[in-house]
């Protein structure tokens, strides 16, 4: 026998018993996005490598070591998107969507990063991304947070997550702070790990984002960027916190929150949980006004966030807030030649008449007994039974598989009415 081929490490299949949970979360995500008037945008999974280098920043984890980059057949360097912000902005600039316009967009799909796979960290993972353009005030920053707050509440996990906020100020403010920070770390050089020593030269703010517990104390005592912000940045931040206070959305100010990408300015935020071990950030985002110019557009405002769907689902699983779904609620058993033919006809009639019915018809023959077993195994509530006797009388039998209700003999019309009634009850639950 030939050897079987396995999936790529860190890239997972979602098997049929898992898809209902995904579909449930995806439905809620779409509903929430549309309730705020956001539109979906669909983008390619592959972009020119240069796009990510220019936007995310050369000295970030993503660009330095996580990108899936390859040459295509004509020698162009392409990259599987590690995130969606750059591609979304590229598309909007390319299609002229940013000329005197305001946009509120979302997208959903796989991202690729060559990381060490572990729980909550994969090489292909799914993100919901939200990007807005053309709005410079803190009200839109607040709106993005309200969206997430609503989403957590709808999914019943609001108390599992905590909002952390910071402001990164402007580029000039960061330059001053960078100097102060470098001096602080230089005075404590012996406590820096290898990664941080390198970062000290290339991107010292990123040291604050360390995942090394041995460095937490040093980082916790570092000077805070918040103390080096100018009046405008502070006012913007105040505008955001006031809006959050007005709607009673709780948050923590975390002056060491810097985010792993270079394009942020002013507001940054993360939604974190302590229920998922070290992969605790479920959603992260912020303002990235400077990126529009960096990618060749006219100066413009931009703010967005991305949420990791695997981490969201893991959180739903630990919280136990998983809806019970049924793939099939009615299973049709057919035995005999005329029953097989009439069964297929009636099944289509049922699907026309009973909206929402999940009807599976037995295929491949078998005895009544073996077909009943399949009906039970698949978790159906009812079996419709068609034998040649029933067909010659223009009837069918209907049996409850979950209750002790007697098997009934019905006409097709009676069965339609019965199942319409049943479905209206099921969908109320
Ligand atoms: P981390 O600090 O965990 O590496 P990040 O800062 O690299 O996260 P972002 O680029 O901000 O992550 O991506 C937004 C969200 O996407 C994260 O908060 C997380 O939920 C999810 N995410 C990022 N990388 C992965 C991954 N490799 N596997 C699964 N989810 C991921
Ligand atoms: Mg990362």
XYZ file of C-alpha atoms and ligand atoms in Angstrom:
461
model
C 0.000 0.000 0.000
C 1.233 3.490 -0.777
C 2.200 5.654 2.189
C -0.402 8.200 3.226
C 0.423 11.892 2.948
C -0.018 14.138 5.939
C -0.950 17.797 6.252
C 1.784 20.394 6.744
C 2.819 20.893 10.371
C 0.825 23.674 11.998
C -1.876 23.621 9.308
C -5.041 21.976 10.481
C -8.090 20.372 8.981
C -11.427 21.339 10.452
C -13.335 18.069 10.546
C -17.119 17.832 10.172
C -17.742 17.528 13.907
C -15.950 20.869 14.389
C -17.511 22.854 11.541
C -20.796 23.634 13.357
C -18.831 25.583 15.969
C -16.974 27.499 13.239
C -20.203 28.216 11.387
C -21.850 29.419 14.575
C -19.004 31.836 15.360
C -18.853 33.003 11.732
C -22.590 33.708 11.703
C -22.362 35.820 14.859
C -19.302 37.678 13.497
C -21.159 38.559 10.293
C -24.245 39.653 12.193
C -22.254 41.926 14.477
C -20.250 43.448 11.609
C -23.372 44.213 9.638
C -25.120 45.695 12.677
C -22.446 48.433 12.610
C -22.779 48.956 8.853
C -19.429 47.355 7.899
C -18.894 45.853 4.423
C -16.976 42.703 3.579
C -13.899 42.862 1.338
C -12.287 39.712 -0.134
C -8.577 39.744 -0.814
C -5.949 37.430 -2.306
C -4.019 35.122 0.002
C -0.739 35.882 -1.814
C 0.828 39.319 -2.267
C 4.169 40.699 -3.391
C 6.734 40.247 -0.623
C 7.605 43.925 -0.800
C 4.137 44.866 0.444
C 4.740 43.184 3.793
C 8.332 44.351 4.125
C 7.278 47.938 3.565
C 4.242 47.855 5.833
C 4.878 45.481 8.719
C 8.501 46.578 9.089
C 11.779 44.810 8.308
C 12.736 44.301 11.942
C 9.604 42.623 13.237
C 9.131 38.956 14.131
C 6.842 38.494 11.181
C 9.169 39.808 8.481
C 12.396 38.588 10.085
C 11.421 34.988 10.601
C 7.780 34.092 10.066
C 6.909 34.744 6.434
C 6.199 32.046 3.863
C 8.088 33.618 0.992
C 8.780 31.955 -2.346
C 9.660 32.759 -5.912
C 6.957 32.143 -8.449
C 7.761 30.799 -11.887
C 8.797 34.145 -13.324
C 11.092 34.960 -10.453
C 8.859 37.404 -8.521
C 9.099 37.170 -4.758
C 5.664 36.400 -3.334
C 4.489 35.831 0.222
C 1.504 34.059 1.749
C -0.138 36.850 3.700
C 0.887 36.833 7.379
C -1.841 39.400 8.185
C -4.540 41.288 6.316
C -4.014 44.993 7.018
C -1.384 45.522 4.326
C -3.339 43.704 1.617
C -6.566 45.499 2.479
C -4.912 48.889 2.262
C -3.113 47.881 -0.943
C -6.475 46.955 -2.497
C -8.162 50.187 -1.393
C -5.310 52.319 -2.752
C -5.177 50.348 -5.983
C -8.915 50.799 -6.597
C -9.047 54.434 -5.519
C -11.351 53.770 -2.583
C -9.657 56.276 -0.321
C -10.331 59.507 -2.242
C -12.400 61.655 0.114
C -14.165 58.589 1.343
C -14.778 56.897 4.599
C -14.700 53.109 4.733
C -15.564 50.483 7.289
C -14.454 47.060 6.089
C -14.006 43.521 7.330
C -12.487 40.353 5.927
C -12.157 36.787 7.098
C -9.689 34.140 6.063
C -6.417 32.280 6.522
C -3.094 33.899 7.416
C 0.305 32.181 7.317
C 3.255 32.482 9.677
C 6.149 30.094 10.058
C 6.054 29.908 13.848
C 6.709 27.034 16.220
C 3.321 25.277 16.327
C 1.735 24.927 19.763
C -1.691 25.343 21.275
C -3.170 28.585 19.967
C -0.243 29.144 17.594
C -0.404 27.657 14.131
C 1.203 28.138 10.737
C -2.125 28.580 9.025
C -4.706 30.324 11.192
C -7.890 32.237 10.548
C -8.394 35.889 11.303
C -11.323 38.223 11.253
C -9.849 41.568 10.250
C -11.577 44.925 10.508
C -10.155 48.072 8.905
C -11.539 51.599 8.781
C -10.212 54.519 6.743
C -10.709 58.259 6.708
C -11.658 58.863 10.350
C -9.121 60.601 12.561
C -10.982 61.022 15.866
C -11.078 58.696 18.843
C -14.777 57.929 18.242
C -13.945 55.374 15.553
C -11.295 53.796 17.826
C -14.069 53.455 20.401
C -16.487 52.007 17.846
C -14.051 49.175 17.070
C -13.919 48.367 20.751
C -17.715 48.450 21.033
C -17.890 45.960 18.176
C -15.676 43.541 20.059
C -17.472 44.159 23.329
C -20.766 43.278 21.626
C -19.249 40.213 20.050
C -17.949 38.836 23.353
C -21.342 39.446 24.932
C -23.215 37.714 22.097
C -20.905 34.739 22.434
C -21.318 34.712 26.206
C -17.607 35.185 26.974
C -17.386 38.859 27.941
C -16.143 38.038 31.437
C -13.371 35.828 30.016
C -11.579 38.683 28.244
C -10.041 41.916 29.369
C -9.305 44.989 27.277
C -5.820 46.490 27.499
C -5.186 49.925 26.074
C -2.199 52.098 25.356
C -1.206 55.003 23.183
C 1.940 54.881 21.069
C 1.731 58.585 20.281
C 3.237 60.002 17.112
C 6.492 59.039 15.411
C 8.235 62.090 16.912
C 7.048 61.289 20.407
C 8.215 57.728 20.001
C 11.658 58.893 18.889
C 12.133 60.828 22.132
C 10.840 57.911 24.171
C 13.044 55.488 22.267
C 16.091 57.409 23.446
C 14.957 57.229 27.073
C 14.180 53.551 26.753
C 17.545 52.719 25.197
C 19.292 54.494 28.077
C 17.235 52.500 30.589
C 18.057 49.162 28.968
C 21.717 50.092 28.538
C 21.914 50.730 32.245
C 20.569 47.192 32.777
C 22.389 45.447 29.965
C 23.217 42.306 31.949
C 19.534 41.528 32.363
C 18.750 41.529 28.637
C 18.354 38.229 26.821
C 19.922 37.605 23.441
C 16.828 38.628 21.511
C 16.521 41.883 23.424
C 20.192 42.750 22.959
C 19.625 42.533 19.234
C 16.383 44.518 19.511
C 18.186 47.217 21.441
C 20.020 48.014 18.217
C 17.183 47.494 15.768
C 13.825 48.108 17.427
C 14.091 48.787 21.182
C 10.343 49.310 21.751
C 9.832 45.719 20.759
C 11.734 44.632 23.884
C 8.614 45.649 25.832
C 6.738 42.920 23.924
C 9.072 40.176 25.202
C 7.567 36.764 25.910
C 10.492 35.804 28.170
C 9.322 35.686 31.821
C 12.876 36.389 33.026
C 12.584 39.838 31.465
C 9.134 40.732 32.829
C 10.453 42.532 35.908
C 12.887 44.658 33.927
C 10.210 45.557 31.405
C 7.629 46.328 34.090
C 9.946 48.969 35.546
C 10.856 50.579 32.247
C 9.851 54.203 31.612
C 6.302 54.474 30.228
C 5.659 55.876 26.762
C 2.469 57.478 28.087
C 4.665 59.941 30.032
C 6.269 61.187 26.817
C 3.133 61.898 24.793
C 2.255 65.377 23.534
C -1.031 67.207 24.090
C -2.746 65.973 20.925
C -1.972 62.326 21.547
C -3.099 62.637 25.140
C -6.308 64.311 24.095
C -7.013 61.564 21.569
C -6.450 58.956 24.241
C -8.688 60.816 26.658
C -11.410 60.953 23.984
C -11.238 57.186 23.670
C -11.323 56.429 27.390
C -14.220 58.875 27.864
C -16.249 57.089 25.181
C -15.488 53.741 26.821
C -16.444 55.099 30.246
C -19.690 56.486 28.832
C -20.692 53.017 27.671
C -19.280 51.323 30.751
C -16.774 49.253 28.774
C -14.051 48.325 31.246
C -10.373 48.456 30.307
C -6.881 48.464 31.765
C -4.221 50.888 30.657
C -1.068 48.907 29.917
C 1.765 51.314 29.186
C 3.943 48.452 27.958
C 1.585 47.368 25.210
C 3.473 48.041 21.968
C 2.179 45.455 19.451
C 4.411 43.400 17.195
C 4.038 45.466 14.033
C 5.699 48.741 13.131
C 2.826 50.655 11.626
C 0.860 51.676 14.713
C 0.469 55.167 16.153
C -1.715 56.580 18.946
C -4.296 53.987 20.041
C -3.292 50.348 20.427
C -5.323 47.692 22.193
C -5.465 43.991 22.888
C -8.196 41.753 24.233
C -6.496 39.188 26.426
C -7.606 36.164 28.401
C -5.863 34.124 31.057
C -7.788 30.973 30.090
C -5.595 29.952 27.150
C -2.118 29.739 28.650
C 0.582 31.817 27.030
C -1.375 32.356 23.787
C -3.665 34.769 25.616
C -4.199 37.533 23.074
C -7.399 36.859 21.193
C -7.762 40.150 19.380
C -5.420 43.057 18.772
C -5.385 46.294 16.867
C -4.922 49.997 16.786
C -4.455 53.105 14.731
C -1.991 53.099 11.848
C -2.371 56.482 10.142
C 1.190 56.532 8.809
C 0.790 53.315 6.824
C -1.385 54.907 4.151
C 1.434 57.221 3.073
C 4.010 54.507 3.541
C 2.168 52.444 0.924
C 2.032 55.333 -1.507
C -1.322 56.956 -0.657
C -2.143 60.494 0.400
C -2.035 61.067 4.170
C -5.104 59.456 5.677
C -6.388 57.938 8.856
C -6.682 54.224 9.456
C -7.583 52.079 12.407
C -8.388 48.394 12.674
C -8.001 45.122 14.508
C -7.579 41.418 13.879
C -8.965 38.542 15.845
C -7.601 34.994 15.876
C -10.522 32.656 15.320
C -8.818 29.501 16.675
C -8.187 31.324 19.959
C -11.768 32.598 19.988
C -13.089 29.061 19.506
C -10.761 27.719 22.187
C -12.225 30.310 24.531
C -15.761 29.275 23.597
C -14.806 25.689 24.306
C -13.345 26.365 27.755
C -16.355 28.491 28.625
C -18.708 25.685 27.546
C -20.780 28.130 25.480
C -21.121 25.841 22.540
C -24.442 25.575 20.764
C -25.788 22.112 20.142
C -26.328 21.597 16.445
C -27.717 18.716 14.488
C -26.448 17.890 11.018
C -29.537 15.843 10.178
C -32.919 15.999 11.850
C -34.888 13.660 9.630
C -33.573 10.482 8.000
C -35.447 8.694 5.229
C -35.428 4.913 5.104
C -36.348 3.330 1.765
C -36.747 -0.403 1.175
C -37.966 -1.820 -2.121
C -37.807 -0.616 -5.688
C -40.924 1.555 -5.784
C -40.139 2.942 -2.303
C -36.679 3.939 -3.494
C -38.111 5.816 -6.473
C -40.977 7.445 -4.585
C -38.657 8.289 -1.680
C -36.423 10.479 -3.813
C -39.441 12.291 -5.236
C -40.963 12.850 -1.809
C -37.648 13.997 -0.332
C -37.455 16.838 -2.865
C -41.084 17.715 -2.160
C -40.306 17.874 1.550
C -37.290 20.126 1.000
C -39.517 22.457 -1.061
C -42.215 22.543 1.593
C -40.307 22.556 4.892
C -37.826 25.429 5.098
C -34.900 24.655 7.353
C -35.412 20.892 7.319
C -32.180 18.880 7.376
C -33.236 15.747 5.580
C -30.895 12.940 4.701
C -32.037 10.094 2.465
C -30.507 6.662 2.884
C -28.484 5.738 -0.181
C -26.916 2.405 -1.004
C -29.776 0.138 0.077
C -29.807 -2.113 3.121
C -32.444 -3.707 5.333
C -34.890 -1.735 7.489
C -32.766 -2.668 10.496
C -29.470 -1.442 9.087
C -31.070 1.791 7.841
C -32.609 2.417 11.280
C -29.158 2.043 12.781
C -27.834 4.723 10.438
C -30.728 7.042 11.327
C -29.916 6.657 14.985
C -26.177 7.040 14.549
C -26.518 10.276 12.644
C -28.525 11.775 15.486
C -31.805 12.368 13.631
C -34.983 13.088 15.595
C -37.284 11.326 13.155
C -37.155 8.552 10.598
C -39.461 8.531 7.615
C -40.012 4.963 6.553
C -41.000 4.021 3.051
C -41.616 0.401 2.084
C -43.414 -0.781 -1.020
C -46.610 -1.326 1.043
C -46.677 2.293 2.182
C -46.051 3.500 -1.343
C -48.884 1.455 -2.832
C -51.226 3.027 -0.212
C -49.889 6.530 -0.922
C -48.619 6.698 2.652
C -45.474 6.681 4.757
C -44.505 5.911 8.344
C -42.930 8.403 10.678
C -41.083 7.324 13.796
C -39.613 9.404 16.557
C -36.076 8.256 17.354
C -35.781 10.277 20.553
C -39.117 9.746 22.325
C -41.443 6.828 22.977
C -44.054 8.385 20.683
C -45.856 5.681 18.647
C -44.914 5.220 15.020
C -47.540 6.968 12.868
C -48.843 6.247 9.391
C -49.416 9.485 7.474
C -50.192 10.760 4.021
C -47.448 12.821 2.379
C -49.412 16.012 3.073
C -49.878 15.087 6.722
C -46.152 14.414 7.012
C -45.364 17.806 5.488
C -47.634 19.556 7.998
C -46.178 17.541 10.873
C -42.580 18.370 9.903
C -43.349 22.059 9.301
C -44.633 22.165 12.823
C -41.615 20.245 14.152
C -39.113 22.546 12.405
C -40.754 25.674 13.754
C -40.254 24.221 17.262
C -36.633 23.197 16.604
C -35.688 26.633 15.317
C -37.218 28.278 18.381
C -34.689 26.523 20.616
P 1.326 36.881 19.409
O 1.850 37.932 20.304
O 0.449 35.870 20.092
O 2.377 36.276 18.530
P 0.748 38.753 17.333
O 0.970 40.057 17.972
O 1.802 38.173 16.468
O 0.322 37.661 18.422
P -1.246 39.837 15.559
O -0.342 39.959 14.416
O -1.656 41.036 16.292
O -0.648 38.754 16.582
O -2.535 39.006 15.117
C -3.827 39.235 15.675
C -4.373 37.987 16.301
O -4.237 36.874 15.438
C -3.657 37.546 17.562
O -4.118 38.268 18.661
C -4.028 36.095 17.638
O -5.333 35.925 18.167
C -4.037 35.693 16.196
N -2.761 35.053 15.837
C -1.585 35.626 15.530
N -0.651 34.720 15.213
C -1.271 33.504 15.323
C -0.854 32.153 15.106
N 0.367 31.854 14.695
N -1.768 31.159 15.325
C -3.021 31.434 15.726
N -3.473 32.690 15.925
C -2.618 33.712 15.731
Mg 3.289 36.748 16.736
